[in-house]
Tab-separated table of C-alpha atoms in Angstrom:
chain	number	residue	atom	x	y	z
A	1	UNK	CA	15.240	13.112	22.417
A	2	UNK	CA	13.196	11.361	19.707
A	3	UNK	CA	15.846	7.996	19.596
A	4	UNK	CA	14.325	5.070	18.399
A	5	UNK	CA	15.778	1.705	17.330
A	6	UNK	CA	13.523	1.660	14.050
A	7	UNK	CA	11.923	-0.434	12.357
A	8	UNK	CA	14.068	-3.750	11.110
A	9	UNK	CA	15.158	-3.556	7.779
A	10	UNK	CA	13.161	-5.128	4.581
A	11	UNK	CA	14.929	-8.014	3.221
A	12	UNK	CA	14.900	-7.206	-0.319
A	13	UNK	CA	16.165	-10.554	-1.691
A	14	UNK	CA	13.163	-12.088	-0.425
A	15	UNK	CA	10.708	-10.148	-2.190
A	16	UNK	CA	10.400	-9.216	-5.095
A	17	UNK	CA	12.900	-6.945	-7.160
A	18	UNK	CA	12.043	-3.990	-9.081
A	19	UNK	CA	13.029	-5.251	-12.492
A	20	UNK	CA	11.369	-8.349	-13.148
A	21	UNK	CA	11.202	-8.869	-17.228
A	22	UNK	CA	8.804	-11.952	-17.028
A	23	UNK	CA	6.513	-9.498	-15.774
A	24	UNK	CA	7.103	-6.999	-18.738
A	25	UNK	CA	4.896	-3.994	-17.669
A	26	UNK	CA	7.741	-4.341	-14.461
A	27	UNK	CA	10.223	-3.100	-17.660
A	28	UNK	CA	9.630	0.224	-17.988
A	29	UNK	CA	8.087	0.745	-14.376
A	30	UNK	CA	11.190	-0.320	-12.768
A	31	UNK	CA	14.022	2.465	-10.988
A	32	UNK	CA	17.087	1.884	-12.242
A	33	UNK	CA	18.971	3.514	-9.452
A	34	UNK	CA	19.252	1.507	-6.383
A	35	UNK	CA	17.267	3.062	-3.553
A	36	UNK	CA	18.580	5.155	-0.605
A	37	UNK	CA	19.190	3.466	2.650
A	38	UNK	CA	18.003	5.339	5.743
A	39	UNK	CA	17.228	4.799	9.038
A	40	UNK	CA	12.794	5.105	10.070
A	41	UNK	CA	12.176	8.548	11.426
A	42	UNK	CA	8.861	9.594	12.737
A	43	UNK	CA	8.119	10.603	9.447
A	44	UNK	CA	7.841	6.785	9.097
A	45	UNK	CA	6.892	4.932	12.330
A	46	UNK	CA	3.512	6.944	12.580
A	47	UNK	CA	0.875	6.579	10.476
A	48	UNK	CA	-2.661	6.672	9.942
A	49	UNK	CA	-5.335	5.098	12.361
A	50	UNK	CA	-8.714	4.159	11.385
A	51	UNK	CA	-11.370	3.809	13.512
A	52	UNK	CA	-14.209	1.046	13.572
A	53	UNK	CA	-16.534	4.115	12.912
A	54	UNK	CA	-15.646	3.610	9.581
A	55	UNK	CA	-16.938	0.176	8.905
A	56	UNK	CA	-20.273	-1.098	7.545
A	57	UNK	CA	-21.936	-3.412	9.290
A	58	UNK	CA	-21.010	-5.435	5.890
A	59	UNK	CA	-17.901	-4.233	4.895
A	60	UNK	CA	-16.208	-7.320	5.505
A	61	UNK	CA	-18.781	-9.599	3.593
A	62	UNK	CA	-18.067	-9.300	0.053
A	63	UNK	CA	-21.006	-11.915	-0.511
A	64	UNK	CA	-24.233	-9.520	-0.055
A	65	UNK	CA	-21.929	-6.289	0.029
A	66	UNK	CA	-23.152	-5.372	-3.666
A	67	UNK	CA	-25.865	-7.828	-3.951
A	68	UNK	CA	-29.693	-6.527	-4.307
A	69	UNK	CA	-32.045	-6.706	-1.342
A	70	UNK	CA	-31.890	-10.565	-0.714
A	71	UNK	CA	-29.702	-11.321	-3.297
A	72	UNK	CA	-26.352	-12.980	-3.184
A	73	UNK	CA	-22.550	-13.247	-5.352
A	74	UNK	CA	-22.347	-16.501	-7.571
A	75	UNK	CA	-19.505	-18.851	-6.488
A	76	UNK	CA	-17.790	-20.794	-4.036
A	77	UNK	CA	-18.265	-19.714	-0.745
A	78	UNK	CA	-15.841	-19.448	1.467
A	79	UNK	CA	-14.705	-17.594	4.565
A	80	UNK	CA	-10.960	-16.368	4.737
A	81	UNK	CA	-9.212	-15.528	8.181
A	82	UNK	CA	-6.157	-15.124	9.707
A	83	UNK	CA	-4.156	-12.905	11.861
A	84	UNK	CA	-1.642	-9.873	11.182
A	85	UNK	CA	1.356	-10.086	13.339
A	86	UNK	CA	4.754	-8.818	13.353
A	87	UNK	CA	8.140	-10.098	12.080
A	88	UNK	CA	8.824	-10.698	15.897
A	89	UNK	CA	5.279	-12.531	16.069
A	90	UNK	CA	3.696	-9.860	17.700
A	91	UNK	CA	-0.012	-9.210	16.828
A	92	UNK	CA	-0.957	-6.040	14.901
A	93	UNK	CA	-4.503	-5.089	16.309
A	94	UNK	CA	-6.527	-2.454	15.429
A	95	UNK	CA	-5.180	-2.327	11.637
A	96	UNK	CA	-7.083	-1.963	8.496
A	97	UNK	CA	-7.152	-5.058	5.938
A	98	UNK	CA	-8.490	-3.802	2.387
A	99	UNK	CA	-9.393	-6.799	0.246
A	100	UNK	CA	-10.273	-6.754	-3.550
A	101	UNK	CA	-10.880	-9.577	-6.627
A	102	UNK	CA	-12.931	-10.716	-9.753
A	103	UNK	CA	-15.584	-12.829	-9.476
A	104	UNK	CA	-16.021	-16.160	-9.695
A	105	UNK	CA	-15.640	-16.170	-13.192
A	106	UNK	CA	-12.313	-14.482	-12.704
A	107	UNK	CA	-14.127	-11.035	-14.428
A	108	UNK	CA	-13.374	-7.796	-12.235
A	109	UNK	CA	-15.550	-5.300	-12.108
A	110	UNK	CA	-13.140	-1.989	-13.766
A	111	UNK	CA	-14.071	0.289	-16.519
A	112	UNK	CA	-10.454	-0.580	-18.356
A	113	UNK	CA	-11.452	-4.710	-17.845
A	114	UNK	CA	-12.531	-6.411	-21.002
A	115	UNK	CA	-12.338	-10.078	-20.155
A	116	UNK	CA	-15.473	-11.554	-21.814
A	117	UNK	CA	-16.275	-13.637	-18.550
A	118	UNK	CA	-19.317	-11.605	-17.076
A	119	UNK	CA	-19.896	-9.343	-14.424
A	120	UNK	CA	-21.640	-11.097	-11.536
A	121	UNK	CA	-24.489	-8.310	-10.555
A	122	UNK	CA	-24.532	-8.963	-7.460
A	123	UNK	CA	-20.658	-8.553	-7.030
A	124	UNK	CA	-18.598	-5.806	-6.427
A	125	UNK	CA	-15.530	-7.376	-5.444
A	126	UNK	CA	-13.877	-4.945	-2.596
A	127	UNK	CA	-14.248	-5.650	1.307
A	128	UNK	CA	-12.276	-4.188	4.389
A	129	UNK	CA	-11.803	-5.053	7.788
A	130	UNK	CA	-10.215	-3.922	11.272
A	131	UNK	CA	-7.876	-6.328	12.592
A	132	UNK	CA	-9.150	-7.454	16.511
A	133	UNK	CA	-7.208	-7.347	19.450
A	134	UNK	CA	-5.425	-10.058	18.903
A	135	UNK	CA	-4.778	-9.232	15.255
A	136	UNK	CA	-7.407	-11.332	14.039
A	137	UNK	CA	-9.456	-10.208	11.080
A	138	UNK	CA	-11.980	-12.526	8.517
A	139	UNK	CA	-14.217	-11.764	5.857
A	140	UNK	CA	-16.743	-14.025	3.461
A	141	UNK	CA	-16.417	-13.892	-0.525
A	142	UNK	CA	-16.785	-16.206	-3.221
A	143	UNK	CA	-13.353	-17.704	-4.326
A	144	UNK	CA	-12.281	-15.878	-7.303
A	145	UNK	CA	-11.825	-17.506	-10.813
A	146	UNK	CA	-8.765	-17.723	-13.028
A	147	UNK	CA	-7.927	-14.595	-15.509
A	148	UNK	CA	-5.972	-14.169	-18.538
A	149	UNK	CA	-4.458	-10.878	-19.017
A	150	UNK	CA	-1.768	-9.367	-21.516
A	151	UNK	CA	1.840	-10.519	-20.699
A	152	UNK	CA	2.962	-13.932	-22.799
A	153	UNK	CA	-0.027	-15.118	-25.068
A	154	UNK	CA	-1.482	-17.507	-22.981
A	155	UNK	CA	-0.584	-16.234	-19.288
A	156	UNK	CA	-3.021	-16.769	-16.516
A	157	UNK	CA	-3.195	-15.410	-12.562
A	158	UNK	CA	-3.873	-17.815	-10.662
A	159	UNK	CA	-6.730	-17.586	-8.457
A	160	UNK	CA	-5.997	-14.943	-6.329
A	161	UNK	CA	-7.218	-11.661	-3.513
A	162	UNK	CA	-5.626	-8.931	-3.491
A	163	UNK	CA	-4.572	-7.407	-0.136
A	164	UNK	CA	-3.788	-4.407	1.400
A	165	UNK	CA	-2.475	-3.706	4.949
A	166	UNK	CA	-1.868	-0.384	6.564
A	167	UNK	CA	-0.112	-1.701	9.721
A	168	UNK	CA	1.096	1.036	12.609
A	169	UNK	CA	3.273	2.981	10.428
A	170	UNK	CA	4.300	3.796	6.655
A	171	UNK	CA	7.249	1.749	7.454
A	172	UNK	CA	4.685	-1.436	7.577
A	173	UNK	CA	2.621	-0.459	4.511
A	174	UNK	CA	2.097	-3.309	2.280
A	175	UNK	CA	0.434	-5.023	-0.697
A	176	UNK	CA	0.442	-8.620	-1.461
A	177	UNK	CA	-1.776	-11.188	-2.888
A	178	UNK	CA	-3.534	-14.282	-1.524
A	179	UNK	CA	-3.184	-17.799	-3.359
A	180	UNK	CA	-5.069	-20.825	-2.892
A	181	UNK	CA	-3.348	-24.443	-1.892
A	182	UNK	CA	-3.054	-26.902	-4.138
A	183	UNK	CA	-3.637	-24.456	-7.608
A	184	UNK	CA	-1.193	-25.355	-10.085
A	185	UNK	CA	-1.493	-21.969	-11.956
A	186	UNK	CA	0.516	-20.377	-8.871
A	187	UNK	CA	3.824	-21.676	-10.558
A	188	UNK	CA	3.494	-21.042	-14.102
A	189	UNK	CA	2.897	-17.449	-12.873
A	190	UNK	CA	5.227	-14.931	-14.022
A	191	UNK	CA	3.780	-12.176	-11.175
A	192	UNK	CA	4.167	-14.679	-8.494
A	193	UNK	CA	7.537	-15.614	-10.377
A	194	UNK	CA	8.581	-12.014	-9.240
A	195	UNK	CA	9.405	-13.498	-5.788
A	196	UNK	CA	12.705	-14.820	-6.027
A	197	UNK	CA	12.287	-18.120	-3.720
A	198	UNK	CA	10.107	-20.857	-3.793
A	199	UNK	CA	9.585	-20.071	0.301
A	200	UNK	CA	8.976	-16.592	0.144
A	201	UNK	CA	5.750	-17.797	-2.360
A	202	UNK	CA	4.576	-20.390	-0.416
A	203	UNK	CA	4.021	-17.741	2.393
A	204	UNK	CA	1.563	-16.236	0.281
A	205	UNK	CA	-0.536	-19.544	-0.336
A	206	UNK	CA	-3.788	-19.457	1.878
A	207	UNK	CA	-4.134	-22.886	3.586
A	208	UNK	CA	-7.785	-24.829	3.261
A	209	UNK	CA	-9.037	-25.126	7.209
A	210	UNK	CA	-11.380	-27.596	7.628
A	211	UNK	CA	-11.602	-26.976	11.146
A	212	UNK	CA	-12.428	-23.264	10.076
A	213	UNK	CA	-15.377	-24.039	7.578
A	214	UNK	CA	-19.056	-23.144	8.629
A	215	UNK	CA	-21.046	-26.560	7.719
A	216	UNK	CA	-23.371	-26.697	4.983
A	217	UNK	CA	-22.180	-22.988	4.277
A	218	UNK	CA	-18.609	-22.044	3.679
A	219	UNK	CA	-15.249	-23.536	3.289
A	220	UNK	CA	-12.328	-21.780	5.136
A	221	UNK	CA	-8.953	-20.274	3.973
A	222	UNK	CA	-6.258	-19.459	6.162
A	223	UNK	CA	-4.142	-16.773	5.374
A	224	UNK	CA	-1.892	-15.017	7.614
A	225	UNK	CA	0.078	-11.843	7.240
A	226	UNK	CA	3.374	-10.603	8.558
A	227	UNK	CA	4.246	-6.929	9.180
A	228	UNK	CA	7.955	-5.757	9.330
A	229	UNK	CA	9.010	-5.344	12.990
A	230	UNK	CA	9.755	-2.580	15.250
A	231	UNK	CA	12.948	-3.190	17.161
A	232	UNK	CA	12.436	-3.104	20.495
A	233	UNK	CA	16.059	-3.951	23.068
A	234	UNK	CA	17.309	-3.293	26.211
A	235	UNK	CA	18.627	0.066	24.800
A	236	UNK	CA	15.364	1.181	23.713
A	237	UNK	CA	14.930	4.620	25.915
A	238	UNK	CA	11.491	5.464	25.589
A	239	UNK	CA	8.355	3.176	25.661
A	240	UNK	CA	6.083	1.369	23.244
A	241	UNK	CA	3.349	4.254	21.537
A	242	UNK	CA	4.943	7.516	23.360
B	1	UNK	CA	10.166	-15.367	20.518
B	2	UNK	CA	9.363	-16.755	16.662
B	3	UNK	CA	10.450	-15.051	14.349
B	4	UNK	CA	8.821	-14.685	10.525
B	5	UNK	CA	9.948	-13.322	7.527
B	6	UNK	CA	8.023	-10.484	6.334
B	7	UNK	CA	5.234	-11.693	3.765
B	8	UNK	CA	6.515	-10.581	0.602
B	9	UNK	CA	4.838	-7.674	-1.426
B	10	UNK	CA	3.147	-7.957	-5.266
B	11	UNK	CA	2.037	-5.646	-7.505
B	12	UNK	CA	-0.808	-3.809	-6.864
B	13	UNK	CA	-2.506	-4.553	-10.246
B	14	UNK	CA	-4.069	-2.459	-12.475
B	15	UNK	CA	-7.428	-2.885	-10.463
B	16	UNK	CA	-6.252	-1.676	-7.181
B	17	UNK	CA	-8.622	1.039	-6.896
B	18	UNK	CA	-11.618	-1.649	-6.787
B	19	UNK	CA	-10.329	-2.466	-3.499
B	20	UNK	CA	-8.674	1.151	-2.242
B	21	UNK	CA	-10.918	4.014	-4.438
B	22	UNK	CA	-13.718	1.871	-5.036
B	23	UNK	CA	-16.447	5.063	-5.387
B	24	UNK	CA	-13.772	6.590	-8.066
B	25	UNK	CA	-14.539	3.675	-10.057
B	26	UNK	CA	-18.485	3.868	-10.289
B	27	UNK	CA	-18.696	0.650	-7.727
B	28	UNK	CA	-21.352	2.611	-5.259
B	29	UNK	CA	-23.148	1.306	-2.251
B	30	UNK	CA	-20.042	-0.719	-0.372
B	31	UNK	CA	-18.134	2.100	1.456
B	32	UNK	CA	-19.895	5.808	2.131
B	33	UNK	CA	-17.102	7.108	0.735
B	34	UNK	CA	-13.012	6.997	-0.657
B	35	UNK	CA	-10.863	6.591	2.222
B	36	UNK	CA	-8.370	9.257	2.293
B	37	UNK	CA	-9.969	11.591	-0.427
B	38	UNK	CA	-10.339	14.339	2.470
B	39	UNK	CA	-7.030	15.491	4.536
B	40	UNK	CA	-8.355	18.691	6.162
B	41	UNK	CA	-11.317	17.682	7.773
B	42	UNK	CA	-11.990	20.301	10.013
B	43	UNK	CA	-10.454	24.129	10.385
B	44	UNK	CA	-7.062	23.677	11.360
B	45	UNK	CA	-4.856	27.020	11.698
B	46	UNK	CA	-2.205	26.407	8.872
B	47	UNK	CA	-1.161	27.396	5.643
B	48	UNK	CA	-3.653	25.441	2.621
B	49	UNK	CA	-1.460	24.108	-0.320
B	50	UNK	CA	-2.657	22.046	-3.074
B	51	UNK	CA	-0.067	19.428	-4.705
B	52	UNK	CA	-0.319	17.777	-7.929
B	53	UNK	CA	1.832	15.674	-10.069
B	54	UNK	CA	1.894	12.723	-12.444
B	55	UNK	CA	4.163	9.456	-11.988
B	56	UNK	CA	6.139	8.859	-15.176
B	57	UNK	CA	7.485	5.529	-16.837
B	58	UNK	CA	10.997	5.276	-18.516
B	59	UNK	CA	9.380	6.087	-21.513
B	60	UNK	CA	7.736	9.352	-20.479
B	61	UNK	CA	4.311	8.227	-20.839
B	62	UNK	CA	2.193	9.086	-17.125
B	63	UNK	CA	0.956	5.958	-15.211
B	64	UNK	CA	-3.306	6.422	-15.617
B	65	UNK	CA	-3.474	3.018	-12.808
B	66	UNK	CA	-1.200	4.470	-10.366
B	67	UNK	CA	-2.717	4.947	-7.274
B	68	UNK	CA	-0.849	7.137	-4.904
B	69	UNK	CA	-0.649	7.509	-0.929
B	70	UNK	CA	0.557	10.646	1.325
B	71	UNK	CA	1.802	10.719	5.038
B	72	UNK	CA	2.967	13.769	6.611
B	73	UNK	CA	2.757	16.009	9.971
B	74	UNK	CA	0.391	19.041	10.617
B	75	UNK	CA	2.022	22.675	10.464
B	76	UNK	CA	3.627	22.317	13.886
B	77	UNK	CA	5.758	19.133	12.996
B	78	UNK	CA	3.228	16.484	14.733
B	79	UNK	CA	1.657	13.205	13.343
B	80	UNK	CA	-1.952	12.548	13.967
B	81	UNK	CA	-2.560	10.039	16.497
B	82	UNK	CA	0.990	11.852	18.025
B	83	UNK	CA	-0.749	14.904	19.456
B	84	UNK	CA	-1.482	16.422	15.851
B	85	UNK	CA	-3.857	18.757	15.358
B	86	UNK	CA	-7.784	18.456	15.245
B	87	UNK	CA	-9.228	18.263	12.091
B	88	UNK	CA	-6.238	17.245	10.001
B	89	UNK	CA	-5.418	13.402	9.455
B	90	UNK	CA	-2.214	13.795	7.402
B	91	UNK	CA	-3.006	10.632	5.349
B	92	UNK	CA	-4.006	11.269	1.749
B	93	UNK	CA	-5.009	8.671	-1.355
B	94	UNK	CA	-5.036	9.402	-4.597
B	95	UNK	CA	-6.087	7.411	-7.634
B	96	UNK	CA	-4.916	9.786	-10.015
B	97	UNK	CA	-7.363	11.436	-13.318
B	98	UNK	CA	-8.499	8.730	-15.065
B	99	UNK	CA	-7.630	10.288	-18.212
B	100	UNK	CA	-4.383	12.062	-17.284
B	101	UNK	CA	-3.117	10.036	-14.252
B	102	UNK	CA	-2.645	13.529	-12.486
B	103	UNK	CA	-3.023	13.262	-8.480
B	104	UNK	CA	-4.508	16.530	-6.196
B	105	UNK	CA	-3.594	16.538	-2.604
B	106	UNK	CA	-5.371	19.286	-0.897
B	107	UNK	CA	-3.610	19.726	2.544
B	108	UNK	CA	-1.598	21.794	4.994
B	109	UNK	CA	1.919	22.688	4.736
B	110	UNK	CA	3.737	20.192	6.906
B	111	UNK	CA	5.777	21.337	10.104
B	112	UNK	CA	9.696	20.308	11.013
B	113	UNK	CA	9.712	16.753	12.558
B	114	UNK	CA	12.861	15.212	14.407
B	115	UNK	CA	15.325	13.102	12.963
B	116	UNK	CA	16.300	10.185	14.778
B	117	UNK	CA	19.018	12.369	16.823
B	118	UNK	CA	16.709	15.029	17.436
B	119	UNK	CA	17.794	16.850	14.936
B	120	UNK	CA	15.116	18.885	12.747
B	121	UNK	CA	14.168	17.137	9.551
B	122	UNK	CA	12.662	19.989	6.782
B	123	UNK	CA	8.981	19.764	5.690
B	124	UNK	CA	8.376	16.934	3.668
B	125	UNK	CA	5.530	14.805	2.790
B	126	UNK	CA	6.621	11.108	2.655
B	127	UNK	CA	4.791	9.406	-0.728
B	128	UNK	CA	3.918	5.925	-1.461
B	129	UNK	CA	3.376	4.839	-4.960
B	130	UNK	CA	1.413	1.349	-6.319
B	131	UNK	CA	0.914	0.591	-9.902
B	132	UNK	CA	0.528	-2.221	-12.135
B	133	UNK	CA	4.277	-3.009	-12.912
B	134	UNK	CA	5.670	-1.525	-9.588
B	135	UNK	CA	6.279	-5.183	-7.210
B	136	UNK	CA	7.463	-3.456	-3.763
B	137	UNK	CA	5.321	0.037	-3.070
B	138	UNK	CA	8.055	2.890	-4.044
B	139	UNK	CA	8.709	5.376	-0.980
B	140	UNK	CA	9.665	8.591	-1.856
B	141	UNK	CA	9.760	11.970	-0.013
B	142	UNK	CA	8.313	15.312	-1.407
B	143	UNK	CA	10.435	18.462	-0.331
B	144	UNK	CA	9.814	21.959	-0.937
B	145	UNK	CA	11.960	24.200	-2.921
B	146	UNK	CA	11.273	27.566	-1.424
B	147	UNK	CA	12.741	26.019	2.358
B	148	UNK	CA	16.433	26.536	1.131
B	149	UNK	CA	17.714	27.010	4.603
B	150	UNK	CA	15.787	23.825	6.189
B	151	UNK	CA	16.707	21.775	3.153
B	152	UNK	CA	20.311	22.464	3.188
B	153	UNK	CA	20.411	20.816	6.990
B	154	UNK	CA	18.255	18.195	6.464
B	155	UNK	CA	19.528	14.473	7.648
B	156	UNK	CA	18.210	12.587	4.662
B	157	UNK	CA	18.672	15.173	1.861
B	158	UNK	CA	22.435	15.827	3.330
B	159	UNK	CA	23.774	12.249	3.291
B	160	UNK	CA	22.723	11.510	-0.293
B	161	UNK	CA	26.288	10.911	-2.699
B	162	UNK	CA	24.601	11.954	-5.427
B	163	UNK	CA	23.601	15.414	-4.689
B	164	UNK	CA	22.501	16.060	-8.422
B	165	UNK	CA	19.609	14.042	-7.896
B	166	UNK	CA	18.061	16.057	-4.917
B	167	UNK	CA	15.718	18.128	-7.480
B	168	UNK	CA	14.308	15.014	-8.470
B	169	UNK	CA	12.612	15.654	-4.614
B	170	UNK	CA	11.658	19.030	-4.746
B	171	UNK	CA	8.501	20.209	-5.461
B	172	UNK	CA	8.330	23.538	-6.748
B	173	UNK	CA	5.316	26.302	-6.340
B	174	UNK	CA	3.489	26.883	-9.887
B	175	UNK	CA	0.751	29.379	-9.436
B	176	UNK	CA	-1.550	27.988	-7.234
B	177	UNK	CA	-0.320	24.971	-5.988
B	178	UNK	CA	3.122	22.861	-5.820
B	179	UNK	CA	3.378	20.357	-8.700
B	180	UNK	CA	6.122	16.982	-7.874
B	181	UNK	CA	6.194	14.545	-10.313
B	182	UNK	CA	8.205	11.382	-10.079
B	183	UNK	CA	9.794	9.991	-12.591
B	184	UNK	CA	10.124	5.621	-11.916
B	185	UNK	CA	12.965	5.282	-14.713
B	186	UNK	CA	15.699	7.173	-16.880
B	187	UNK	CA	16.417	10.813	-16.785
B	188	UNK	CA	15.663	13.095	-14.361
B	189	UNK	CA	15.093	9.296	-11.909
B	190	UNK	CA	13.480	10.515	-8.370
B	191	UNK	CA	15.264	8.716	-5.556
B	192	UNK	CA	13.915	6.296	-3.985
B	193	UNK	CA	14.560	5.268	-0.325
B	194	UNK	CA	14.894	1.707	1.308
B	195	UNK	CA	13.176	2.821	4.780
């Protein structure tokens, strides 16, 4: 008997919707149908695992990660950390954290990017990380600039990383985006406008943490992430992992 | 216990693969190589199929920013990390051609896995799609459309209403390989699940 009590549901009225016309490439990318409700199978609850035999001994510093031999990014230095836990505020160890961003000119480093800002050479812009036992994980960049891209005529992002979290299962999988505190851009945005409540946005708003900065080095953002959950009751008849 | 509220998903972006395929994009040096780029990594007993597709818009045109994720179980129904077998991690990413948008999985054939009630699911290979435009990662399931008998007891595929949309889930075998595309909008919609 394979029974499980699954993974709890994703509130979809707290992120975003599919069909968000503010966001107009969301227009035409956008099912129409509403999508099928089913319960997590094992086809879901697994997933892939990733070892810290994959990291670099620099993965995680996006500073000297592309930089030349003694070299180093242009920018604002600043260390961001946090910890991934569950919906039930359990920590999610042992997960990857893929991070990417422009520079500090807000210019990303693509083949299809134009933006006349220039490339930083000694930035890349794409770091990764294995969450601790605890769920901790950090990593050191250069806070990224402001970007205009296509939507309206004059839309910015707001400062932003991207993030990507792999979690214990497909059922966790998830891609989001960091803000700062305190930018103004974050609510003239219309992708951050895709989330429906002002609450659901602020979760995404990486706090500064003084306590957290490295004197005379790097400030500190905060930034923590939540996983969906994996039901776990009294009716639950086999354990945790088997 | 606390309780928190999921942290909510954005797009992806059209620069994902800076961060996910960065090697695919020229950006050399950070990571040895593309996660996920290699499925079979050793020489696992099994039957080798190759799967491509392209993700479509509502106005036909293919998505060339897409980037696309696999999960599925080895030929004997088991998960990696769940007593799968050597040499196969079942996880595959794909950023798509960057002139076509068409993804290549190389991989195995997946096995039967349970259902929730024990019952036997039929092969499938469960699909995640990002893209500029796309807020909330679209799950999606790929079936095969030469298991009649497995499909036609399947939990999933048997409790959809609409069962005129169940091709929009198979893939079917052309020559060498099994091609699924997926269709985000308008005619010929693949169904999406809320997992």
């Amino acid at each position: 008997m394979t029974k499980t009590n699954g993974y709890a549901a994703r509130d979809r009225s707290w992120h975003p919707p599919a069909l968000t016309p503010l966001y107009k490439t969301s227009v035409t990318r956008s099912p129409r149908f509403a999508p099928i409700g089913a319960a997590t199978s094992l086809s879901e609850e697994t997933g892939p695992v990733f070892g810290h035999d994959i990291l670099g001994a620099k993965d995680n510093d996006l500073i000297t990660n592309f930089a030349a031999p003694g070299e180093m990014a242009i920018g604002p230095r600043i260390v961001v950390q946090g910890h991934v836990r569950d919906e039930f505020g359990r920590p999610v160890p042992h997960t990857l954290v893929e991070v990417w961003q422009a520079n500090a000119g807000g210019r990303y480093r693509h083949k299809k990017e134009g933006y006349l800002a220039p490339l930083d050479p000694n930035f890349g812009g794409c770091g990764r990380c294995i969450t601790d036992e605890n769920g901790f994980y950090e990593f050191l960049t250069v806070k990224p600039g402001p970007y205009p891209w296509p939507n309206g005529p004059d839309d910015w992002r707001p400062a932003h990383i991207h993030v990507s979290v792999f979690g214990h299962s497909f059922a966790q999988r998830l891609i989001t985006q960091m803000y700062f505190e305190g930018d103004p851009m974050i609510w003239q945005c219309p992708i951050v406008g895709t989330i429906p409540t002002r609450e659901a946005i602020e979760t995404l708003v990486a706090k500064l943490d003084r306590p957290g900065s490295i004197p005379m080095n790097s400030l500190c953002y905060q930034f923590d992430i939540t996983l969906r959950g994996r039901r776990q009751t009294m009716f639950e008849n086999r354990m945790e992992g088997m | 216990m606390n309780r928190y509220k999921e942290s909510p998903s954005q797009t992806a972006g059209p620069y994902v693969h800076i961060g996910c395929t960065p090697n695919f994009l020229g950006i050399d040096g950070i990571f040895p190589e593309d996660l996920g780029t290699t499925i079979i990594t050793g020489n696992p007993e099994g039957e080798r199929i190759t799967i491509k597709g392209s993700v479509f818009d509502g106005t036909g045109n293919p998505l060339k920013d897409a980037l696309i994720e696999i999960w599925q179980a080895d030929p004997s129904g088991k998960f990696a990390g769940r007593g799968g077998v050597e040499g196969f991690t079942g996880w595959g990413r794909s950023p798509g051609d960057m002139d076509t948008g068409e993804f290549t999985f190389e991989t195995l054939k997946p096995g039967r896995v349970p259902f929730t009630d024990g019952r036997l699911q039929a092969p499938h290979v469960t699909f995640w799609i990002v893209a500029r435009g796309i807020n909330l990662g679209l799950h999606t399931r790929m079936y095969f459309a030469d298991e009649e008998t497995a499909n036609a007891e399947d939990p999933i595929l048997t409790r959809i209403e609409h069962q005129s949309r169940i091709p929009t889930l198979m893939a079917v075998k052309e020559g060498d390989h099994y091609r699924f595309d997926i269709r985000l909008q308008g005619e010929g919609e693949t169904i999406f699940f809320d997992i």
